[in-house]
PDB file of C-alpha atoms and ligand atoms in Angstrom:
ATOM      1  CA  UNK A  21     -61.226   4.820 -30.655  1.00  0.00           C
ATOM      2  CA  UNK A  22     -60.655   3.797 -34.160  1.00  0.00           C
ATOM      3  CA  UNK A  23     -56.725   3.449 -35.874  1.00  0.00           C
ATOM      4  CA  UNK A  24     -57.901   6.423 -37.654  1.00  0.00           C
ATOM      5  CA  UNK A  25     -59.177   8.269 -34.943  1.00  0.00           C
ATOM      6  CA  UNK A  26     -56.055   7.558 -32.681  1.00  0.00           C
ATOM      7  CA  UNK A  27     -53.099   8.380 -35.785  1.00  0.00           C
ATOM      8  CA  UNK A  28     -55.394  11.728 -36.826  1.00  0.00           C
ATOM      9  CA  UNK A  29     -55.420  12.960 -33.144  1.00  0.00           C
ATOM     10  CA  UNK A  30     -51.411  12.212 -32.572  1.00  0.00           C
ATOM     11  CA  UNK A  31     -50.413  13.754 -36.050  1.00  0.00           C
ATOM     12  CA  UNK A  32     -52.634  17.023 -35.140  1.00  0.00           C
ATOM     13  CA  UNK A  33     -50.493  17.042 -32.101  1.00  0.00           C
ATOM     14  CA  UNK A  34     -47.039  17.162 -33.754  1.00  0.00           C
ATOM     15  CA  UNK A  35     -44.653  19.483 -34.283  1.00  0.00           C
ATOM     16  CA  UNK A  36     -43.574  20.030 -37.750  1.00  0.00           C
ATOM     17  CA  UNK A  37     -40.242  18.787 -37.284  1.00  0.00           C
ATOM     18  CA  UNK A  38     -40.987  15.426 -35.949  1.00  0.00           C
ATOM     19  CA  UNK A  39     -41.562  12.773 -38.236  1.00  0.00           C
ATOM     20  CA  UNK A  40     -44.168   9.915 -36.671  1.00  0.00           C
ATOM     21  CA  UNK A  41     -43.740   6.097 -37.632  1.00  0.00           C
ATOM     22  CA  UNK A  42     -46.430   3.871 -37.223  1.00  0.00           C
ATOM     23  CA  UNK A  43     -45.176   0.749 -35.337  1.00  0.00           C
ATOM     24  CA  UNK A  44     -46.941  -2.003 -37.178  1.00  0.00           C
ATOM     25  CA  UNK A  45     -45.297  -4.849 -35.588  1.00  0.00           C
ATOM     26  CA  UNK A  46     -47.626  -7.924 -35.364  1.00  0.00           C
ATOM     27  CA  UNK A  47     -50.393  -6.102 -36.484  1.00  0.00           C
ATOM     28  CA  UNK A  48     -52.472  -7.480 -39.610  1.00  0.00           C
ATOM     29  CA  UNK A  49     -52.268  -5.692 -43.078  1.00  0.00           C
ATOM     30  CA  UNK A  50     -55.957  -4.207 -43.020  1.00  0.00           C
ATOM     31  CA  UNK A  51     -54.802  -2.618 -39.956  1.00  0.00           C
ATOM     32  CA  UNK A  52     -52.055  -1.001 -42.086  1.00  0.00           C
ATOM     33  CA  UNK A  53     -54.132  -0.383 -44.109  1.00  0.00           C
ATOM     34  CA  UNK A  54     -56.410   1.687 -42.510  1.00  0.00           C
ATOM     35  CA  UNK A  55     -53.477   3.980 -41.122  1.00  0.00           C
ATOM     36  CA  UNK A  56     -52.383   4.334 -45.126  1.00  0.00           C
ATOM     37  CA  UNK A  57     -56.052   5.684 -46.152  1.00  0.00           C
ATOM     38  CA  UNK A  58     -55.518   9.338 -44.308  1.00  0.00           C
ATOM     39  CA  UNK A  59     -52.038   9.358 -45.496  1.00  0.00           C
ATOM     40  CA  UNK A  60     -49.842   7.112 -43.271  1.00  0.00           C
ATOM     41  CA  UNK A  61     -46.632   6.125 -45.202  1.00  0.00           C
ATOM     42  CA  UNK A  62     -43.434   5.659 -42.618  1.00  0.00           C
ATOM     43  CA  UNK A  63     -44.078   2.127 -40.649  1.00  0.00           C
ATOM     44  CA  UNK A  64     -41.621   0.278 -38.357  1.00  0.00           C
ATOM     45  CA  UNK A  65     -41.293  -3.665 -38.094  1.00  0.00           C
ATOM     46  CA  UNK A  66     -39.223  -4.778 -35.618  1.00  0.00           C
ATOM     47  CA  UNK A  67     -38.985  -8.546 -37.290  1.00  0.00           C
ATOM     48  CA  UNK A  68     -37.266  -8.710 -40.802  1.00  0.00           C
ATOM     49  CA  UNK A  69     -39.218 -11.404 -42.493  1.00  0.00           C
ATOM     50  CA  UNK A  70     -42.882 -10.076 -41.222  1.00  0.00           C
ATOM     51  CA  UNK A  71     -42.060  -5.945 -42.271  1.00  0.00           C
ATOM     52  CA  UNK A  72     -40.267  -8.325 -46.149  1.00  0.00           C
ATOM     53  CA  UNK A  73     -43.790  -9.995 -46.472  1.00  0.00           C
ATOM     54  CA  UNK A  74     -45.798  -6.718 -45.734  1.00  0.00           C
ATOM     55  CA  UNK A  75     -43.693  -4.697 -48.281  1.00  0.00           C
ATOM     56  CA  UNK A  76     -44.757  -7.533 -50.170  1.00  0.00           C
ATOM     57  CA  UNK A  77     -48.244  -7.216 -50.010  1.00  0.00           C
ATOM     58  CA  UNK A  78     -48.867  -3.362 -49.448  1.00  0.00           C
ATOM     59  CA  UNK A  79     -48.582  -0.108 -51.836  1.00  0.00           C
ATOM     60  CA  UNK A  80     -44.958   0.867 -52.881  1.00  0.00           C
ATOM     61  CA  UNK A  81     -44.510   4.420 -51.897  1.00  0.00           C
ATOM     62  CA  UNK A  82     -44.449   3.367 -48.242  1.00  0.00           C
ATOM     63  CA  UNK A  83     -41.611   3.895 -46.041  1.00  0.00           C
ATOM     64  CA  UNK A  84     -40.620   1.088 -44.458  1.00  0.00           C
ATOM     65  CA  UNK A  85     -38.167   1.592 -41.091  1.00  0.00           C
ATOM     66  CA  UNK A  86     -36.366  -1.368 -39.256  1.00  0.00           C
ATOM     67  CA  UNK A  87     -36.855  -0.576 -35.442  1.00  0.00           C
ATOM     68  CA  UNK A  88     -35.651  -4.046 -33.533  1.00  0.00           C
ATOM     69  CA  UNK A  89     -32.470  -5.532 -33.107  1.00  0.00           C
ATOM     70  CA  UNK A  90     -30.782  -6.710 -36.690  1.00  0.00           C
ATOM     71  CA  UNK A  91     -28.949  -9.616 -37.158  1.00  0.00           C
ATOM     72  CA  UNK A  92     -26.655  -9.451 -39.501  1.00  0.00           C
ATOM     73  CA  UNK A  93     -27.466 -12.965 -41.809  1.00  0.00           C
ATOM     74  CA  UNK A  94     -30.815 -11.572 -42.209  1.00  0.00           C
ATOM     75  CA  UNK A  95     -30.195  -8.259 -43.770  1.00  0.00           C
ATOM     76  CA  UNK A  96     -30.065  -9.657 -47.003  1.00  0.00           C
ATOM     77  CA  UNK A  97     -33.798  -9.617 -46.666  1.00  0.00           C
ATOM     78  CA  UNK A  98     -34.635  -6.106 -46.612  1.00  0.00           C
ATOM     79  CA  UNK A  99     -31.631  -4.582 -48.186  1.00  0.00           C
ATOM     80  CA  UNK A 100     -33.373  -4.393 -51.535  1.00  0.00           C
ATOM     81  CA  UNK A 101     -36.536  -1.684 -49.938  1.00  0.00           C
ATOM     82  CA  UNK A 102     -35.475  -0.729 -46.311  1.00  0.00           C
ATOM     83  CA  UNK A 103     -35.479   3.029 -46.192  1.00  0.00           C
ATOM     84  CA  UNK A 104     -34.095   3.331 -42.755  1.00  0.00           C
ATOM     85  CA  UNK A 105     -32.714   0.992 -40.102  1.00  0.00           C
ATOM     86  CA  UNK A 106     -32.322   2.281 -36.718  1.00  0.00           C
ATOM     87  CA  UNK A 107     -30.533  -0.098 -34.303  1.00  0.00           C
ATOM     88  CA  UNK A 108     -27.100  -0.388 -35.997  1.00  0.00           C
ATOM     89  CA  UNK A 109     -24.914  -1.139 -33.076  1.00  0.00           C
ATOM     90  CA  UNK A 110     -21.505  -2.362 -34.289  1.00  0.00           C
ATOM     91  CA  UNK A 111     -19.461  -1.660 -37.395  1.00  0.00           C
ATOM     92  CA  UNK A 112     -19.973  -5.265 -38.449  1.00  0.00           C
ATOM     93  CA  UNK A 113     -23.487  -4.834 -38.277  1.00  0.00           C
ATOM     94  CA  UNK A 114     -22.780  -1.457 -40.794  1.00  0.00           C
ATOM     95  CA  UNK A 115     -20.505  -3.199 -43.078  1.00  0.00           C
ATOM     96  CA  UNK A 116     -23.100  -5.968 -43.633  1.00  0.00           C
ATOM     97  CA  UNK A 117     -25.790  -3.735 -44.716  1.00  0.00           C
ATOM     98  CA  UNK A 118     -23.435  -2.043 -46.525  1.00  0.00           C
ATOM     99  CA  UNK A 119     -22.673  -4.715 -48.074  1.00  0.00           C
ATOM    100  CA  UNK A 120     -26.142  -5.719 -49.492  1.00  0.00           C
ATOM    101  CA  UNK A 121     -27.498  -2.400 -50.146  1.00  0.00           C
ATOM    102  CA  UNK A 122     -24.116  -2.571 -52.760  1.00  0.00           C
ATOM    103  CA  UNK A 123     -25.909  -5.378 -54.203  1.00  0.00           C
ATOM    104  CA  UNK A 124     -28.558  -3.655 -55.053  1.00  0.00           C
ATOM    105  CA  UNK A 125     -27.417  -0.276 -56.170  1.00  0.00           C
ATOM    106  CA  UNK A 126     -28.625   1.503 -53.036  1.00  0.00           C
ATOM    107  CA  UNK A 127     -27.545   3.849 -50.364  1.00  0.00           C
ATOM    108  CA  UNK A 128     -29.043   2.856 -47.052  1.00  0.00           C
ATOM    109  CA  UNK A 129     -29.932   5.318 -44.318  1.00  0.00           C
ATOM    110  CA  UNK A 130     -29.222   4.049 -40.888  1.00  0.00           C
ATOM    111  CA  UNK A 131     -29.224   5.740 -37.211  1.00  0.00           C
ATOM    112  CA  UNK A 132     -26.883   4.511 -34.497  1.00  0.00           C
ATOM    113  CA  UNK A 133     -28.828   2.902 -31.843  1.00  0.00           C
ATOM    114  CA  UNK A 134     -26.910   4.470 -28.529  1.00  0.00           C
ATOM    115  CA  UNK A 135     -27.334   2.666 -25.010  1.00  0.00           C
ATOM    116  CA  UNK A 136     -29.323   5.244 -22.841  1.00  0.00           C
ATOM    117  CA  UNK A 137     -30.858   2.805 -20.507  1.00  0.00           C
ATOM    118  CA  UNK A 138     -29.880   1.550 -17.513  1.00  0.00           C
ATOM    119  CA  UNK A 139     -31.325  -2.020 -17.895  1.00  0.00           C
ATOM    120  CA  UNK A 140     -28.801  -4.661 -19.159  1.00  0.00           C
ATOM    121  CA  UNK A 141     -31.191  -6.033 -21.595  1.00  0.00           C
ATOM    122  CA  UNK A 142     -31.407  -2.810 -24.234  1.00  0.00           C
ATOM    123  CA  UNK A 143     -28.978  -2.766 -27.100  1.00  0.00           C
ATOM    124  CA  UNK A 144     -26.734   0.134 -28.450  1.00  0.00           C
ATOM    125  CA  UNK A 145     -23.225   1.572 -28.589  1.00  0.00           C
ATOM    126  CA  UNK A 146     -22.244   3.709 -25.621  1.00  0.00           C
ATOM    127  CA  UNK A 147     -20.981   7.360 -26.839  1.00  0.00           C
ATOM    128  CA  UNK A 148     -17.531   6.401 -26.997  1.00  0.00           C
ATOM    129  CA  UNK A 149     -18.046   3.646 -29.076  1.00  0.00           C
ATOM    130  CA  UNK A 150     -20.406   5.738 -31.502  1.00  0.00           C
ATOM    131  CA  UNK A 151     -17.653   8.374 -31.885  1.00  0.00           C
ATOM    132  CA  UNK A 152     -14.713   5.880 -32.380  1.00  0.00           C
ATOM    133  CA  UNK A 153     -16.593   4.546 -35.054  1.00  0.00           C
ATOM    134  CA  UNK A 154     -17.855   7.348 -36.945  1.00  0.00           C
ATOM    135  CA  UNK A 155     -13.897   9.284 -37.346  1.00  0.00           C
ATOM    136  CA  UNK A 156     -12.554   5.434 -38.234  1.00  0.00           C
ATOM    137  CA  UNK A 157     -11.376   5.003 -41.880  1.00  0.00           C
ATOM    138  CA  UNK A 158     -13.113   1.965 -42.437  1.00  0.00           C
ATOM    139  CA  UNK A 159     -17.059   3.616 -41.971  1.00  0.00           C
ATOM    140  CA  UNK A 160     -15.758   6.621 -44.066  1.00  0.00           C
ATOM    141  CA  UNK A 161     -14.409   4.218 -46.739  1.00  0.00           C
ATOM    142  CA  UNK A 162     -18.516   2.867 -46.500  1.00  0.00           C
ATOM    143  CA  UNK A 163     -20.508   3.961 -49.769  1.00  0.00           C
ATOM    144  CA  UNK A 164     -23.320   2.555 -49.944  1.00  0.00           C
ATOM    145  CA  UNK A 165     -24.657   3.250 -46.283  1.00  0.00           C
ATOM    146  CA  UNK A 166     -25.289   7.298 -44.454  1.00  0.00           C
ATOM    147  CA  UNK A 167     -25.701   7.508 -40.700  1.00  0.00           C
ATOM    148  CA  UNK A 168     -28.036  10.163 -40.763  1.00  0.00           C
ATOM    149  CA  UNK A 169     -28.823  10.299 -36.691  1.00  0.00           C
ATOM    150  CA  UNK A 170     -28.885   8.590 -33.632  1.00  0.00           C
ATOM    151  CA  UNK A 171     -32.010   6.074 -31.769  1.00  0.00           C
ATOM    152  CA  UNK A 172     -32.318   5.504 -28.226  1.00  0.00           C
ATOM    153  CA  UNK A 173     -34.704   3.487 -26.127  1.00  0.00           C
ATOM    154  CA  UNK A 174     -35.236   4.609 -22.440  1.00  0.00           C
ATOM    155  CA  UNK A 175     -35.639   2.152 -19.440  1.00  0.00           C
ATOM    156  CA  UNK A 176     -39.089   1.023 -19.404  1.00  0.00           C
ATOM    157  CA  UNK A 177     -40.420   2.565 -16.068  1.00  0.00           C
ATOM    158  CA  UNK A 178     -42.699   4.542 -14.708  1.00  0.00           C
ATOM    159  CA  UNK A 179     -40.214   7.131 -13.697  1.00  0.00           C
ATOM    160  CA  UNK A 180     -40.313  10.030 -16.268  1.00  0.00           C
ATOM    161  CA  UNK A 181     -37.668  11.755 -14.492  1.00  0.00           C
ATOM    162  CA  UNK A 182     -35.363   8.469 -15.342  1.00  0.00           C
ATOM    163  CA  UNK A 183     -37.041   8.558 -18.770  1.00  0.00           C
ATOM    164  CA  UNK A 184     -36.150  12.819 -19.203  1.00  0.00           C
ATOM    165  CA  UNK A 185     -32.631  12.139 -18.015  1.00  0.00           C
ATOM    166  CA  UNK A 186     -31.964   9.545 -20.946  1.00  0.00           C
ATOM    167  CA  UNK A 187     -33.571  11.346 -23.427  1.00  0.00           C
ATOM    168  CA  UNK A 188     -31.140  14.715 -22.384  1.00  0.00           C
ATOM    169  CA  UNK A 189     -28.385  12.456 -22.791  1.00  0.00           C
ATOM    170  CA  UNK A 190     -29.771  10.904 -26.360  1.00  0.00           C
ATOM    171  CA  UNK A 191     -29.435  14.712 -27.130  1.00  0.00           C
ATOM    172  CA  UNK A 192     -26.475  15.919 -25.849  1.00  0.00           C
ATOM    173  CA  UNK A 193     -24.506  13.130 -27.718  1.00  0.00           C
ATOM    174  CA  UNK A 194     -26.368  13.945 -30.833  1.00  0.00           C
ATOM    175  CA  UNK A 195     -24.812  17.065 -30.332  1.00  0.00           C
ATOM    176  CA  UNK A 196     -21.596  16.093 -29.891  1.00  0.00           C
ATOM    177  CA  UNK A 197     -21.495  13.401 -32.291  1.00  0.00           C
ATOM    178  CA  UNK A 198     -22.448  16.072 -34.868  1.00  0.00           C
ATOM    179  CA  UNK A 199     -19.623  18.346 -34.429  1.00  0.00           C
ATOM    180  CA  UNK A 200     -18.009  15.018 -36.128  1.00  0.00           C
ATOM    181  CA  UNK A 201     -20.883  14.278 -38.756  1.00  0.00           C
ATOM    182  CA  UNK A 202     -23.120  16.715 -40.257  1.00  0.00           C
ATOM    183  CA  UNK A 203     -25.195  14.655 -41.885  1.00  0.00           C
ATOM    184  CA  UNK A 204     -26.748  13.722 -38.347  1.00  0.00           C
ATOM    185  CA  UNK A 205     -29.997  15.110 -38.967  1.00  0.00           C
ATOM    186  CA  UNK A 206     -32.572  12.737 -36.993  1.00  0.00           C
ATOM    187  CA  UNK A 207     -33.188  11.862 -33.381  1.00  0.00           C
ATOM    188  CA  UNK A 208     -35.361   8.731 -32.745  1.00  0.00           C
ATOM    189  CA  UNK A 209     -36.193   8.787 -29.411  1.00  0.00           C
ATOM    190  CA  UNK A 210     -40.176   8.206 -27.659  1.00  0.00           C
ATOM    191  CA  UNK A 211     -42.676   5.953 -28.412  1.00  0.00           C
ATOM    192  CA  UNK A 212     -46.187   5.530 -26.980  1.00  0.00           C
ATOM    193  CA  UNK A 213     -45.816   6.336 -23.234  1.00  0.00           C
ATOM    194  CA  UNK A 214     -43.524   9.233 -23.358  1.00  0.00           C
ATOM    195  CA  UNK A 215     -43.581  10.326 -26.795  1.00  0.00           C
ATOM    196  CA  UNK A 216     -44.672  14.053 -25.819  1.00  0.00           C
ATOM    197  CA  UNK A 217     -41.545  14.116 -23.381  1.00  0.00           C
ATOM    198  CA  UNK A 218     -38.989  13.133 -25.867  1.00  0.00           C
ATOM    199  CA  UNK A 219     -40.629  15.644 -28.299  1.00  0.00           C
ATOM    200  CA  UNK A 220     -39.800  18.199 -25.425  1.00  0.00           C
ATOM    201  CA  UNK A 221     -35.974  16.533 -24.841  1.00  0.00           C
ATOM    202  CA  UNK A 222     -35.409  17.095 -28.991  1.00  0.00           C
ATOM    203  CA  UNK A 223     -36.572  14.231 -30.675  1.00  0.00           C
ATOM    204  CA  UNK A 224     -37.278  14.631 -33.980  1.00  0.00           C
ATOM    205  CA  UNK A 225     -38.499  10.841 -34.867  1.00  0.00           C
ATOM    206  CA  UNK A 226     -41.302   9.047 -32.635  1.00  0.00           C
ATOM    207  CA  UNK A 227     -42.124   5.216 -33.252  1.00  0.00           C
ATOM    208  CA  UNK A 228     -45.643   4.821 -31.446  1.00  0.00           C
ATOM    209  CA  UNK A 229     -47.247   1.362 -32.255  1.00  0.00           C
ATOM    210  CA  UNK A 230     -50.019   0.898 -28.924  1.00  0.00           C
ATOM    211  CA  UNK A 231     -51.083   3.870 -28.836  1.00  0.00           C
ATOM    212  CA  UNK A 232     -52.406   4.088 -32.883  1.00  0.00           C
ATOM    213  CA  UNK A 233     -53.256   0.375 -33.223  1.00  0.00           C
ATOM    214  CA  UNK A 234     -53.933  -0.541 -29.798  1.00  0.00           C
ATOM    215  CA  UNK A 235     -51.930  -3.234 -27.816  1.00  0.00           C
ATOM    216  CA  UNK A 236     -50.313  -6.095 -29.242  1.00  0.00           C
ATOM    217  CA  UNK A 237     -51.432  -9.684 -28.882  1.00  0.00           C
ATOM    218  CA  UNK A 238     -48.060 -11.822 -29.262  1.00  0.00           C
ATOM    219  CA  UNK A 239     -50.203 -14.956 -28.739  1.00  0.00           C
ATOM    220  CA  UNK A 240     -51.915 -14.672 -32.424  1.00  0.00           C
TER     221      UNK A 240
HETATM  222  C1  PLP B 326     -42.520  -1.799 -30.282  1.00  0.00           C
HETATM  223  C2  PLP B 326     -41.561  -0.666 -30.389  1.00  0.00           C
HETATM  224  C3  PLP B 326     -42.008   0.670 -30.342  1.00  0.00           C
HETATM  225  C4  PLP B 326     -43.467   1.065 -30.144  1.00  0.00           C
HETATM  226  O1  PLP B 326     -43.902   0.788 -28.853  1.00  0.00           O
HETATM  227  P1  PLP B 326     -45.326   1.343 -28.318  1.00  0.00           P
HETATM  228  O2  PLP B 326     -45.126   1.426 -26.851  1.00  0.00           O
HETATM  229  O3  PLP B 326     -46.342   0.328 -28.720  1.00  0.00           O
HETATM  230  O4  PLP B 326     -45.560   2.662 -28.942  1.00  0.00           O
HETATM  231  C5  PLP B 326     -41.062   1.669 -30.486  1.00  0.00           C
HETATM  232  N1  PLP B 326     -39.758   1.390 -30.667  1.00  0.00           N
HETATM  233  C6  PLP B 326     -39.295   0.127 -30.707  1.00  0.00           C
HETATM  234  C7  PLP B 326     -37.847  -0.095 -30.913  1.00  0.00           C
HETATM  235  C8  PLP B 326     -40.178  -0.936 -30.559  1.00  0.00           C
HETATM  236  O5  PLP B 326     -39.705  -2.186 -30.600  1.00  0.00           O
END
């Protein structure tokens, strides 16, 4: 099936309330492209410099979202168009955007990435740490940044009862975490395999790159 084919059957299949991001990553412009032409505008890079050089290149009243891990020296790069960055893991990370988006007269929307997986290797605050930071003094004294929600990444397995039980817990801090923050409005949680599951566990963003532009060559 064509990218146009694939992104027209998925948005048919949405609910309302959940917002769909095209993940772009490595893919060429055209590709882009072709998910812009029936209406596309929210895509997610997960390398700084490559989403910089598509902004770049491709209409302006696209969305661009930050999905992958952010180091801080590069956020300088994207601070002057990002509209919303999801893996901010550490206040230092937060005061660093913050930072730059000052620099440019802008408020930047981010989500707290939150550790739901069991593997070692995935980033993200654990509860605890999200709560501690968002009742400290020094986020509230932050201006030029909103945490608007929270992002989670499940263990990559096969397992969708694993996958369900993170996604519950994605929610139930949300939840929690709101009682503290109302402006928590978004959940980003599923991507191509199990999109339709976190849907179902109260997601209310999906990020789904293979399954609109087909797999990704990282050899190109
Ligand atoms: C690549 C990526 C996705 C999309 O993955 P697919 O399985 O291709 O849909 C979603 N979220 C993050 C954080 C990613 O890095």
């Amino acid at each position: 099936m064509s990218i146009k084919e694939n992104l027209t059957k998925i948005k048919s299949s949405l609910p309302k309330h959940v917002s769909l991001v095209a993940v772009s990553k490595t893919k060429p412009i055209s590709d882009l492209m072709e998910a812009y032409d029936i209406g596309q505008r929210i895509f997610g890079e997960n390398k700084i410099q490559e989403m910089a050089g598509k902004f770049t290149e491709m209409p302006k009243d696209i969305q661009w979202h930050m999905i992958g891990h952010v180091q801080r020296n590069k956020v300088k790069y994207m601070a002057e168009f990002v509209n919303l960055i999801h893996g901010v893991d550490s206040f230092k990370l937060l005061n660093e955007i913050n930072k730059q988006a000052k620099k440019h007269n802008r408020i930047i929307d981010c989500l707290l990435q939150i550790k739901i997986a069991e593997e070692d290797s995935k980033f993200g605050m654990s509860k605890e740490e999200a709560t501690s930071l968002l009742q400290s003094e020094e986020f509230l004294a932050l201006e030029n940044t909103n945490i608007v929600g929270l992002m989670g990444m499940a263990t990559f397995t096969e397992d969708m009862t694993q996958v369900e039980k993170e996604f519950n817990y994605l929610k139930s801090t949300f939840k929690d975490l709101k009682t503290l923050n109302s402006k928590l409005i978004t959940i980003s949680m599923g991507m191509s395999g199990d999109f339709n599951l976190a849907i179902d566990c109260g997601s209310t963003m999906i990020r789904v790159g293979s399954s609109i532009f087909g797999a990704r060559n990282y050899n190109n």
